[in-house]
Backbone as CSV, one residue per row, in Angstrom:
resi,resn,N_x,N_y,N_z,CA_x,CA_y,CA_z,C_x,C_y,C_z
1,UNK,-4.168,21.703,5.682,-3.903,20.428,5.033,-4.503,19.306,5.870
2,UNK,-5.369,18.509,5.252,-6.017,17.394,5.959,-5.567,16.081,5.324
3,UNK,-5.017,15.196,6.152,-4.516,13.914,5.670,-5.308,12.787,6.309
4,UNK,-5.778,11.871,5.465,-6.401,10.637,5.942,-5.332,9.552,5.950
5,UNK,-5.130,8.943,7.106,-4.154,7.864,7.263,-4.899,6.544,7.409
6,UNK,-4.470,5.546,6.655,-5.070,4.211,6.719,-3.953,3.177,6.643
7,UNK,-4.329,1.916,6.778,-3.347,0.837,6.641,-4.071,-0.474,6.397
8,UNK,-3.318,-1.582,6.360,-3.968,-2.890,6.296,-3.586,-3.785,7.468
9,UNK,-2.613,-3.347,8.287,-2.203,-4.144,9.446,-3.173,-4.004,10.612
10,UNK,-4.073,-3.042,10.545,-5.065,-2.885,11.597,-4.849,-1.634,12.431
11,UNK,-5.902,-1.211,13.100,-5.912,0.056,13.807,-4.961,0.071,15.001
12,UNK,-4.569,-1.107,15.485,-3.651,-1.177,16.625,-2.197,-1.381,16.199
13,UNK,-1.905,-1.377,14.916,-0.568,-1.697,14.416,0.435,-0.606,14.783
14,UNK,1.664,-1.001,15.152,2.678,0.000,15.497,3.057,0.904,14.325
15,UNK,3.008,0.368,13.105,3.346,1.189,11.943,2.360,2.316,11.720
16,UNK,1.104,2.074,12.025,0.076,3.112,11.895,0.330,4.234,12.896
17,UNK,0.623,3.859,14.134,0.913,4.860,15.162,2.162,5.654,14.804
18,UNK,3.171,4.973,14.264,4.407,5.658,13.894,4.161,6.666,12.775
19,UNK,3.329,6.306,11.801,3.021,7.222,10.701,2.233,8.423,11.199
20,UNK,1.269,8.170,12.064,0.490,9.279,12.633,1.392,10.229,13.406
21,UNK,2.257,9.694,14.257,3.150,10.540,15.047,4.079,11.358,14.152
22,UNK,4.484,10.777,13.014,5.390,11.478,12.112,4.720,12.656,11.412
23,UNK,3.398,12.575,11.220,2.690,13.592,10.430,1.786,14.496,11.251
24,UNK,1.572,14.170,12.521,0.547,14.858,13.309,0.811,16.345,13.481
25,UNK,2.086,16.763,13.539,2.361,18.184,13.699,2.579,18.890,12.370
26,UNK,2.400,18.136,11.273,2.525,18.722,9.940,1.164,19.051,9.350
27,UNK,0.166,18.225,9.638,-1.159,18.379,9.038,-2.222,17.932,10.029
28,UNK,-3.463,18.229,9.683,-4.606,17.730,10.455,-4.839,16.285,10.022
29,UNK,-4.403,15.346,10.832,-4.433,13.927,10.466,-5.589,13.213,11.132
30,UNK,-6.314,12.449,10.339,-7.361,11.574,10.854,-7.042,10.151,10.420
31,UNK,-7.239,9.209,11.333,-6.923,7.807,11.070,-8.210,7.004,10.961
32,UNK,-8.362,6.289,9.849,-9.457,5.343,9.663,-8.817,4.053,9.161
33,UNK,-8.903,2.994,9.961,-8.169,1.769,9.653,-8.998,0.552,10.050
34,UNK,-8.688,-0.603,9.477,-9.439,-1.819,9.818,-9.272,-2.194,11.296
35,UNK,-10.323,-2.735,11.871,-10.263,-3.205,13.256,-9.243,-4.331,13.390
36,UNK,-9.186,-5.211,12.392,-8.272,-6.343,12.445,-7.317,-6.307,11.265
37,UNK,-6.294,-7.155,11.341,-5.314,-7.243,10.266,-6.006,-7.684,8.978
38,UNK,-5.860,-6.869,7.931,-6.468,-7.178,6.641,-5.409,-7.243,5.539
39,UNK,-4.216,-7.700,5.900,-3.145,-7.840,4.912,-3.596,-8.753,3.776
40,UNK,-3.262,-8.381,2.561,-3.633,-9.178,1.393,-5.043,-8.945,0.908
41,UNK,-5.730,-7.947,1.459,-7.127,-7.703,1.072,-7.252,-7.031,-0.285
42,UNK,-6.149,-6.506,-0.817,-6.166,-5.797,-2.087,-7.234,-4.699,-2.045
43,UNK,-7.957,-4.500,-3.139,-8.939,-3.413,-3.204,-10.367,-3.882,-2.940
44,UNK,-10.504,-4.920,-2.136,-11.836,-5.453,-1.845,-12.693,-4.438,-1.099
45,UNK,-13.968,-4.375,-1.483,-14.984,-3.607,-0.769,-15.944,-4.567,-0.093
46,UNK,-16.448,-4.180,1.065,-17.421,-4.996,1.789,-18.827,-4.597,1.341
47,UNK,-19.510,-5.507,0.678,-20.829,-5.205,0.111,-21.939,-6.080,0.679
48,UNK,-21.600,-7.028,1.561,-22.599,-7.977,2.055,-23.034,-7.709,3.492
49,UNK,-22.563,-6.631,4.083,-22.941,-6.287,5.451,-22.597,-4.822,5.695
50,UNK,-23.219,-4.208,6.709,-22.907,-2.803,6.997,-21.556,-2.653,7.689
51,UNK,-20.977,-1.495,7.530,-19.727,-1.159,8.195,-20.034,-0.294,9.413
52,UNK,-19.316,-0.560,10.503,-19.578,0.139,11.763,-18.302,0.803,12.271
53,UNK,-18.078,2.072,11.945,-16.906,2.780,12.472,-16.991,2.937,13.991
54,UNK,-15.874,2.703,14.654,-15.795,2.809,16.108,-14.599,3.672,16.474
55,UNK,-14.816,4.684,17.299,-13.718,5.556,17.713,-12.978,4.923,18.879
56,UNK,-11.676,4.749,18.710,-10.820,4.164,19.727,-10.469,5.216,20.796
57,UNK,-9.954,4.778,21.949,-9.574,5.739,22.997,-8.564,6.784,22.540
58,UNK,-7.705,6.423,21.558,-6.700,7.388,21.081,-7.224,8.293,19.966
59,UNK,-8.506,8.141,19.611,-9.101,8.975,18.574,-9.078,8.366,17.190
60,UNK,-8.326,7.275,16.998,-8.346,6.574,15.723,-9.716,5.940,15.522
61,UNK,-10.128,5.819,14.266,-11.408,5.186,13.952,-11.136,3.807,13.375
62,UNK,-11.694,2.782,14.005,-11.582,1.418,13.509,-12.849,1.021,12.772
63,UNK,-12.683,0.282,11.693,-13.809,-0.126,10.854,-13.763,-1.642,10.673
64,UNK,-14.910,-2.267,10.752,-14.995,-3.721,10.549,-15.009,-4.040,9.056
65,UNK,-13.958,-3.642,8.381,-13.904,-3.836,6.941,-12.476,-3.826,6.431
66,UNK,-12.341,-3.577,5.150,-11.057,-3.645,4.462,-10.374,-2.271,4.442
67,UNK,-9.101,-2.231,4.057,-8.453,-0.929,3.897,-9.180,-0.025,2.904
68,UNK,-9.651,-0.598,1.812,-10.379,0.207,0.826,-11.688,0.726,1.406
69,UNK,-12.379,-0.089,2.201,-13.575,0.387,2.900,-13.252,1.631,3.727
70,UNK,-12.145,1.567,4.451,-11.778,2.651,5.361,-11.575,3.956,4.611
71,UNK,-10.828,3.908,3.521,-10.577,5.128,2.757,-11.848,5.580,2.044
72,UNK,-12.607,4.626,1.534,-13.872,4.960,0.872,-14.775,5.743,1.817
73,UNK,-14.895,5.273,3.052,-15.701,5.993,4.036,-15.073,7.346,4.360
74,UNK,-13.750,7.346,4.539,-13.069,8.553,4.979,-13.141,9.710,4.006
75,UNK,-13.177,9.414,2.712,-13.209,10.507,1.718,-14.612,10.768,1.191
76,UNK,-15.586,10.006,1.679,-16.949,10.142,1.155,-17.982,10.428,2.235
77,UNK,-17.568,11.113,3.305,-18.575,11.602,4.233,-18.444,11.188,5.674
78,UNK,-17.609,10.206,5.991,-17.475,9.795,7.386,-16.876,10.916,8.234
79,UNK,-15.911,11.613,7.690,-15.229,12.678,8.423,-15.923,14.019,8.193
80,UNK,-15.734,14.908,9.154,-16.393,16.213,9.061,-15.937,16.992,7.836
81,UNK,-14.663,16.881,7.516,-14.112,17.581,6.362,-13.419,16.578,5.445
82,UNK,-13.543,16.781,4.153,-12.955,15.861,3.184,-11.437,15.964,3.211
83,UNK,-10.741,14.836,3.304,-9.270,14.874,3.312,-8.716,15.415,1.996
84,UNK,-7.555,16.057,2.103,-6.851,16.556,0.926,-5.932,15.504,0.331
85,UNK,-5.542,14.524,1.137,-4.557,13.529,0.716,-4.737,12.264,1.539
86,UNK,-4.378,11.129,0.934,-4.393,9.847,1.647,-2.968,9.314,1.737
87,UNK,-2.582,8.911,2.940,-1.280,8.298,3.184,-1.524,6.977,3.889
88,UNK,-0.945,5.908,3.382,-1.193,4.564,3.898,0.092,3.964,4.462
89,UNK,-0.052,3.208,5.558,1.098,2.522,6.145,1.174,2.791,7.643
90,UNK,2.348,2.647,8.200,3.534,2.050,7.593,3.398,0.544,7.709
91,UNK,3.394,-0.148,6.573,3.216,-1.587,6.581,4.466,-2.273,7.112
92,UNK,4.250,-3.274,7.972,5.365,-4.124,8.394,5.474,-5.267,7.394
93,UNK,6.408,-5.143,6.485,6.572,-6.104,5.406,6.633,-5.378,4.081
94,UNK,7.453,-5.903,3.185,7.653,-5.263,1.885,6.411,-5.359,1.011
95,UNK,6.270,-4.391,0.137,5.289,-4.446,-0.952,6.033,-4.148,-2.243
96,UNK,6.693,-5.175,-2.749,7.586,-5.050,-3.895,7.053,-5.872,-5.057
97,UNK,7.282,-5.393,-6.282,6.906,-6.169,-7.461,5.433,-6.514,-7.464
98,UNK,5.149,-7.804,-7.712,3.765,-8.270,-7.807,2.982,-8.131,-6.508
99,UNK,3.674,-7.881,-5.389,2.980,-7.714,-4.110,1.919,-6.625,-4.175
100,UNK,2.137,-5.604,-5.020,1.201,-4.476,-5.040,-0.185,-4.899,-5.523
101,UNK,-0.265,-6.043,-6.222,-1.573,-6.524,-6.678,-2.437,-7.004,-5.520
102,UNK,-1.801,-7.446,-4.442,-2.512,-8.032,-3.309,-2.534,-7.121,-2.086
103,UNK,-1.668,-6.146,-2.069,-1.439,-5.347,-0.868,-2.627,-4.476,-0.488
104,UNK,-3.075,-4.617,0.748,-4.084,-3.705,1.265,-3.518,-2.319,1.522
105,UNK,-2.221,-2.253,1.841,-1.569,-0.964,2.041,-1.615,-0.136,0.762
106,UNK,-1.227,-0.758,-0.338,-1.257,-0.052,-1.625,-2.703,0.225,-2.036
107,UNK,-3.596,-0.711,-1.764,-5.004,-0.526,-2.137,-5.617,0.675,-1.433
108,UNK,-5.256,0.883,-0.172,-5.772,2.047,0.544,-5.336,3.333,-0.144
109,UNK,-4.083,3.372,-0.592,-3.604,4.548,-1.325,-4.323,4.689,-2.658
110,UNK,-4.560,3.572,-3.326,-5.272,3.616,-4.604,-6.668,4.201,-4.428
111,UNK,-7.351,3.829,-3.356,-8.692,4.371,-3.116,-8.622,5.880,-2.844
112,UNK,-7.466,6.347,-2.423,-7.289,7.775,-2.177,-7.020,8.586,-3.418
113,UNK,-7.087,7.969,-4.571,-6.780,8.669,-5.833,-7.779,9.784,-6.133
114,UNK,-8.944,9.746,-5.518,-9.981,10.715,-5.846,-9.750,12.084,-5.215
115,UNK,-8.756,12.216,-4.353,-8.536,13.513,-3.703,-7.935,14.532,-4.662
116,UNK,-7.343,14.069,-5.759,-6.706,14.983,-6.692,-5.230,15.165,-6.437
117,UNK,-4.741,14.719,-5.289,-3.323,14.745,-4.984,-2.774,13.322,-5.024
118,UNK,-1.486,13.167,-5.324,-0.904,11.820,-5.269,-1.075,11.203,-3.886
119,UNK,-1.314,9.904,-3.846,-1.440,9.181,-2.593,-0.155,8.404,-2.337
120,UNK,0.174,8.230,-1.062,1.410,7.561,-0.664,1.099,6.249,0.054
121,UNK,1.889,5.218,-0.262,1.819,3.938,0.461,3.223,3.618,0.960
122,UNK,3.396,3.527,2.276,4.708,3.295,2.872,4.796,1.890,3.450
123,UNK,5.905,1.210,3.148,6.153,-0.133,3.663,7.588,-0.224,4.163
124,UNK,7.761,-0.897,5.302,9.085,-1.202,5.838,9.407,-2.638,5.473
125,UNK,10.596,-2.877,4.948,10.954,-4.206,4.464,11.361,-5.086,5.646
126,UNK,10.418,-5.293,6.560,10.640,-6.135,7.732,9.316,-6.394,8.420
127,UNK,9.205,-7.560,9.051,8.021,-7.856,9.856,8.193,-7.358,11.294
128,UNK,9.367,-6.875,11.620,9.664,-6.390,12.962,9.697,-4.865,12.969
129,UNK,9.330,-4.229,14.084,9.226,-2.765,14.119,10.505,-2.040,14.494
130,UNK,11.630,-2.738,14.588,12.858,-2.127,15.105,13.226,-0.847,14.366
131,UNK,13.098,-0.856,13.047,13.508,0.307,12.256,12.327,1.133,11.756
132,UNK,11.210,1.054,12.462,10.074,1.913,12.120,10.440,3.403,12.170
133,UNK,11.308,3.847,13.096,11.677,5.266,13.079,12.292,5.709,11.756
134,UNK,13.027,4.815,11.099,13.586,5.157,9.788,12.469,5.411,8.787
135,UNK,11.515,4.475,8.724,10.411,4.610,7.774,9.563,5.834,8.086
136,UNK,9.356,6.119,9.365,8.555,7.282,9.749,9.253,8.575,9.341
137,UNK,10.567,8.633,9.509,11.329,9.812,9.097,11.228,10.024,7.593
138,UNK,11.392,8.950,6.826,11.298,9.039,5.365,9.891,9.487,4.962
139,UNK,8.877,8.915,5.610,7.496,9.282,5.285,7.268,10.778,5.490
140,UNK,7.731,11.290,6.607,7.550,12.713,6.889,8.235,13.576,5.830
141,UNK,9.479,13.235,5.505,10.226,14.028,4.537,9.546,14.040,3.165
142,UNK,9.048,12.884,2.732,8.434,12.808,1.410,7.074,13.506,1.371
143,UNK,6.261,13.291,2.393,4.944,13.932,2.409,5.094,15.452,2.485
144,UNK,6.079,15.918,3.229,6.330,17.365,3.304,6.595,17.971,1.934
145,UNK,7.150,17.188,1.038,7.532,17.679,-0.286,6.453,17.428,-1.346
146,UNK,5.252,17.049,-0.937,4.230,16.662,-1.914,3.862,17.799,-2.858
147,UNK,3.958,19.037,-2.366,3.534,20.161,-3.206,4.507,20.435,-4.351
148,UNK,5.669,19.793,-4.338,6.629,19.938,-5.438,6.405,18.900,-6.528
149,UNK,5.483,17.979,-6.295,5.225,16.925,-7.273,4.447,17.471,-8.466
150,UNK,4.822,17.017,-9.633,4.100,17.352,-10.857,3.733,16.030,-11.524
151,UNK,2.651,15.449,-11.080,2.237,14.125,-11.535,0.801,14.168,-12.032
152,UNK,0.449,13.262,-12.931,-0.942,13.206,-13.393,-1.884,12.866,-12.237
153,UNK,-3.144,13.246,-12.364,-4.124,12.867,-11.351,-4.176,11.347,-11.178
154,UNK,-4.521,10.928,-9.996,-4.710,9.517,-9.661,-3.402,8.716,-9.690
155,UNK,-2.307,9.387,-9.402,-1.027,8.699,-9.285,-0.829,8.240,-7.848
156,UNK,-0.293,7.045,-7.678,0.023,6.491,-6.362,1.524,6.250,-6.296
157,UNK,2.135,6.622,-5.186,3.558,6.371,-4.975,3.712,5.270,-3.925
158,UNK,4.309,4.156,-4.337,4.578,3.050,-3.425,6.029,3.156,-2.968
159,UNK,6.210,3.353,-1.672,7.547,3.564,-1.113,7.905,2.399,-0.203
160,UNK,9.042,1.766,-0.474,9.559,0.694,0.371,10.863,1.148,1.008
161,UNK,10.937,1.012,2.325,12.089,1.479,3.091,12.878,0.274,3.586
162,UNK,14.176,0.207,3.291,14.984,-0.921,3.776,14.951,-1.018,5.299
163,UNK,15.135,-2.220,5.801,15.135,-2.452,7.246,16.508,-2.106,7.814
164,UNK,16.759,-0.796,7.886,18.070,-0.304,8.308,17.897,0.917,9.204
165,UNK,18.865,1.164,10.095,18.874,2.450,10.801,19.016,3.583,9.791
166,UNK,18.532,4.746,10.166,18.515,5.868,9.228,19.904,6.192,8.680
167,UNK,20.941,6.111,9.511,22.271,6.479,9.035,22.889,5.431,8.114
168,UNK,22.189,4.304,7.914,22.650,3.287,6.967,21.917,3.360,5.621
169,UNK,20.894,4.226,5.533,20.170,4.391,4.269,21.071,5.133,3.285
170,UNK,21.226,4.568,2.088,22.170,5.126,1.115,21.573,6.233,0.253
171,UNK,20.253,6.352,0.269,19.611,7.372,-0.552,18.262,6.892,-1.039
172,UNK,17.771,7.520,-2.086,16.461,7.207,-2.666,16.640,6.900,-4.142
173,UNK,15.951,5.868,-4.624,15.964,5.548,-6.047,14.532,5.470,-6.569
174,UNK,14.316,6.000,-7.765,13.059,5.816,-8.473,13.142,4.484,-9.201
175,UNK,12.137,3.654,-9.046,12.213,2.278,-9.530,10.941,1.877,-10.262
176,UNK,11.079,0.797,-11.013,9.903,0.123,-11.573,9.625,-1.118,-10.726
177,UNK,8.436,-1.673,-10.902,8.098,-2.913,-10.212,8.905,-4.070,-10.791
178,UNK,9.504,-4.856,-9.924,10.083,-6.120,-10.357,9.002,-7.176,-10.447
179,UNK,9.413,-8.422,-10.586,8.435,-9.513,-10.682,8.912,-10.725,-9.898
180,UNK,7.937,-11.451,-9.382,8.209,-12.706,-8.690,7.805,-13.881,-9.577
181,UNK,8.358,-15.036,-9.268,7.887,-16.262,-9.899,6.608,-16.709,-9.187
182,UNK,6.042,-17.797,-9.652,4.805,-18.307,-9.057,4.999,-18.595,-7.569
183,UNK,3.948,-18.380,-6.790,4.017,-18.623,-5.345,4.285,-20.093,-5.045
184,UNK,4.790,-20.337,-3.851,5.017,-21.709,-3.416,3.679,-22.436,-3.280
185,UNK,3.665,-23.789,-3.417,2.402,-24.532,-3.352,1.707,-24.367,-1.999
186,UNK,0.371,-24.346,-1.988,-0.353,-24.296,-0.721,-0.015,-25.506,0.148
187,UNK,-0.142,-25.309,1.452,0.156,-26.373,2.416,-1.154,-27.005,2.868
188,UNK,-1.302,-28.292,2.601,-2.524,-29.005,2.959,-2.428,-29.514,4.394
189,UNK,-3.479,-29.258,5.171,-3.513,-29.712,6.558,-4.914,-30.193,6.905
190,UNK,-4.983,-31.041,7.910,-6.272,-31.506,8.425,-6.418,-31.034,9.862
191,UNK,-7.628,-30.583,10.217,-7.849,-30.163,11.593,-8.079,-31.391,12.484
192,UNK,-8.190,-31.222,13.797,-8.348,-32.386,14.689,-9.545,-33.275,14.362
193,UNK,-10.533,-32.750,13.647,-11.690,-33.556,13.270,-11.542,-34.167,11.882
194,UNK,-10.386,-33.988,11.294,-10.116,-34.634,10.023,-10.497,-33.845,8.793
195,UNK,-11.038,-32.637,8.967,-11.418,-31.844,7.807,-10.172,-31.206,7.194
196,UNK,-9.991,-31.410,5.899,-8.798,-30.915,5.236,-8.973,-29.477,4.747
197,UNK,-7.891,-28.742,4.762,-7.888,-27.371,4.270,-6.507,-27.001,3.786
198,UNK,-6.382,-25.791,3.300,-5.120,-25.344,2.713,-4.708,-23.989,3.292
199,UNK,-3.441,-23.889,3.642,-2.827,-22.606,3.956,-2.118,-22.108,2.702
200,UNK,-2.436,-20.867,2.281,-1.664,-20.293,1.188,-0.224,-20.122,1.649
201,UNK,0.702,-20.427,0.781,2.108,-20.429,1.153,2.759,-19.083,0.863
202,UNK,4.083,-19.074,0.937,4.819,-17.814,0.781,4.873,-17.391,-0.678
203,UNK,5.157,-16.115,-0.876,5.277,-15.563,-2.229,6.439,-16.220,-2.965
204,UNK,6.392,-16.143,-4.276,7.445,-16.724,-5.092,8.759,-15.975,-4.967
205,UNK,9.816,-16.617,-5.416,11.132,-15.984,-5.408,11.179,-14.838,-6.418
206,UNK,12.144,-13.959,-6.239,12.315,-12.841,-7.164,12.795,-13.375,-8.507
207,UNK,12.054,-13.046,-9.555,12.384,-13.497,-10.906,12.980,-12.353,-11.732
208,UNK,12.503,-11.166,-11.489,12.991,-9.977,-12.189,13.330,-8.950,-11.118
209,UNK,14.577,-8.928,-10.700,14.984,-8.051,-9.605,16.294,-7.344,-9.869
210,UNK,16.580,-7.090,-11.135,17.834,-6.447,-11.504,17.828,-4.953,-11.266
211,UNK,18.930,-4.280,-11.648,19.024,-2.828,-11.481,17.819,-2.101,-12.086
212,UNK,17.333,-1.120,-11.357,16.158,-0.365,-11.801,14.877,-0.824,-11.156
213,UNK,14.884,-2.026,-10.543,13.672,-2.536,-9.909,13.630,-2.156,-8.435
214,UNK,12.429,-2.234,-7.884,12.268,-1.967,-6.456,13.010,-3.003,-5.615
215,UNK,13.015,-4.263,-6.048,13.744,-5.297,-5.318,15.223,-4.933,-5.185
216,UNK,15.822,-4.537,-6.293,17.252,-4.246,-6.308,17.579,-3.055,-5.417
217,UNK,16.751,-2.029,-5.452,17.020,-0.814,-4.687,17.088,-1.099,-3.191
218,UNK,16.100,-1.807,-2.655,16.080,-2.011,-1.207,17.198,-2.940,-0.747
219,UNK,17.544,-3.919,-1.576,18.666,-4.805,-1.233,19.960,-4.007,-1.147
220,UNK,20.090,-2.980,-1.979,21.292,-2.154,-1.993,21.271,-1.061,-0.915
221,UNK,20.179,-1.006,-0.136,20.098,-0.036,0.949,19.467,1.287,0.590
222,UNK,18.750,1.333,-0.531,18.085,2.554,-0.968,16.578,2.476,-0.715
223,UNK,15.997,3.611,-0.393,14.538,3.722,-0.376,14.056,3.645,-1.812
224,UNK,13.062,2.811,-2.054,12.505,2.636,-3.398,11.193,3.407,-3.511
225,UNK,11.092,4.247,-4.527,9.833,4.937,-4.832,9.379,4.498,-6.216
226,UNK,8.228,3.844,-6.262,7.674,3.365,-7.526,6.352,4.063,-7.796
227,UNK,6.280,4.886,-8.850,5.002,5.500,-9.205,4.102,4.470,-9.883
228,UNK,2.865,4.416,-9.444,1.900,3.462,-9.991,0.800,4.224,-10.714
229,UNK,0.422,3.727,-11.900,-0.707,4.300,-12.623,-1.860,3.302,-12.611
230,UNK,-3.065,3.822,-12.627,-4.235,2.966,-12.472,-4.829,2.518,-13.794
231,UNK,-4.354,3.061,-14.898,-4.813,2.615,-16.206,-4.089,1.310,-16.540
232,UNK,-4.797,0.205,-16.417,-4.178,-1.096,-16.687,-4.316,-1.511,-18.151
233,UNK,-4.828,-0.615,-18.976,-4.956,-0.933,-20.396,-3.582,-1.217,-20.990
234,UNK,-3.482,-2.296,-21.751,-2.218,-2.700,-22.376,-2.180,-2.062,-23.761
235,UNK,-1.768,-0.812,-23.818,-1.863,-0.042,-25.051,-1.020,-0.632,-26.172
236,UNK,0.128,-1.206,-25.843,1.012,-1.752,-26.876,0.416,-2.964,-27.578
237,UNK,-0.601,-3.567,-26.977,-1.208,-4.757,-27.570,-2.316,-4.430,-28.564
238,UNK,-2.694,-3.168,-28.676,-3.828,-2.819,-29.524,-3.603,-3.225,-30.981
239,UNK,-2.397,-3.008,-31.480,-2.150,-3.281,-32.898,-2.301,-4.763,-33.206
240,UNK,-1.661,-5.619,-32.409,-1.757,-7.053,-32.683,-3.163,-7.578,-32.418
241,UNK,-3.831,-7.028,-31.412,-5.196,-7.460,-31.146,-6.142,-7.014,-32.247
242,UNK,-5.843,-5.868,-32.854,-6.672,-5.423,-33.968,-6.646,-6.415,-35.110
243,UNK,-5.467,-6.948,-35.416,-5.365,-7.977,-36.457,-6.106,-9.235,-36.050
244,UNK,-6.065,-9.558,-34.775,-6.684,-10.793,-34.259,-8.206,-10.763,-34.370
245,UNK,-8.799,-9.610,-34.015,-10.261,-9.520,-33.986,-10.853,-9.196,-35.352
246,UNK,-10.018,-8.737,-36.296,-10.531,-8.367,-37.605,-11.205,-9.569,-38.289
247,UNK,-12.418,-9.361,-38.676,-13.133,-10.402,-39.367,-13.802,-11.430,-38.468
248,UNK,-13.690,-11.295,-37.167,-14.325,-12.270,-36.261,-15.830,-12.208,-36.413
249,UNK,-16.369,-11.009,-36.517,-17.832,-10.826,-36.659,-18.136,-10.208,-38.012
């Protein structure tokens, strides 16, 4: 079993090391991750310059690119043997609801859809690493059970782990994505030379976070597992759109 591990927090991130340590004695693990923090990169590919993989002293490979670049290289020839599965994380910070649209952690797993096995994206609902051992334990347990999964090809599992010690975790819930309201307004600032710019602000408040959502599960102390499908076609809209386009041309 060969696992490609990636992330968006960067090749030096503690969550990446924790995930590798959790899986290293289970499978042949190779790490390909961005040289720098690429949080929020989504599924961006670098097309305007070459990518230069660099092997770190610990054997991890750092790439001057995005999380998707890393997995793209890793499953398409950078490694001696093609990985059987992609596992991404452990992200420091939640990837709940609309966050998955922007998350480099989830994007790395999405790029791993071509292996034929479900890809995993793990996130700890905290910016601090105190409870990384909890997330690493959960990651190991779930990845170990991958062969029991019966899912369509190109399925991604987004897992969010509450920021709790392991003995405080109440269990696991299967969830749907919740939704946030619009993000807070950007913050306008001027640099010492008077040039104005904007800092993107924090994500919006939870708008749809009731029972059944990923937001609700983690607040209640449960690990949230949300299966993601890559077909974004809005099938239910076909009928009304058919009436709309009829006779246009």
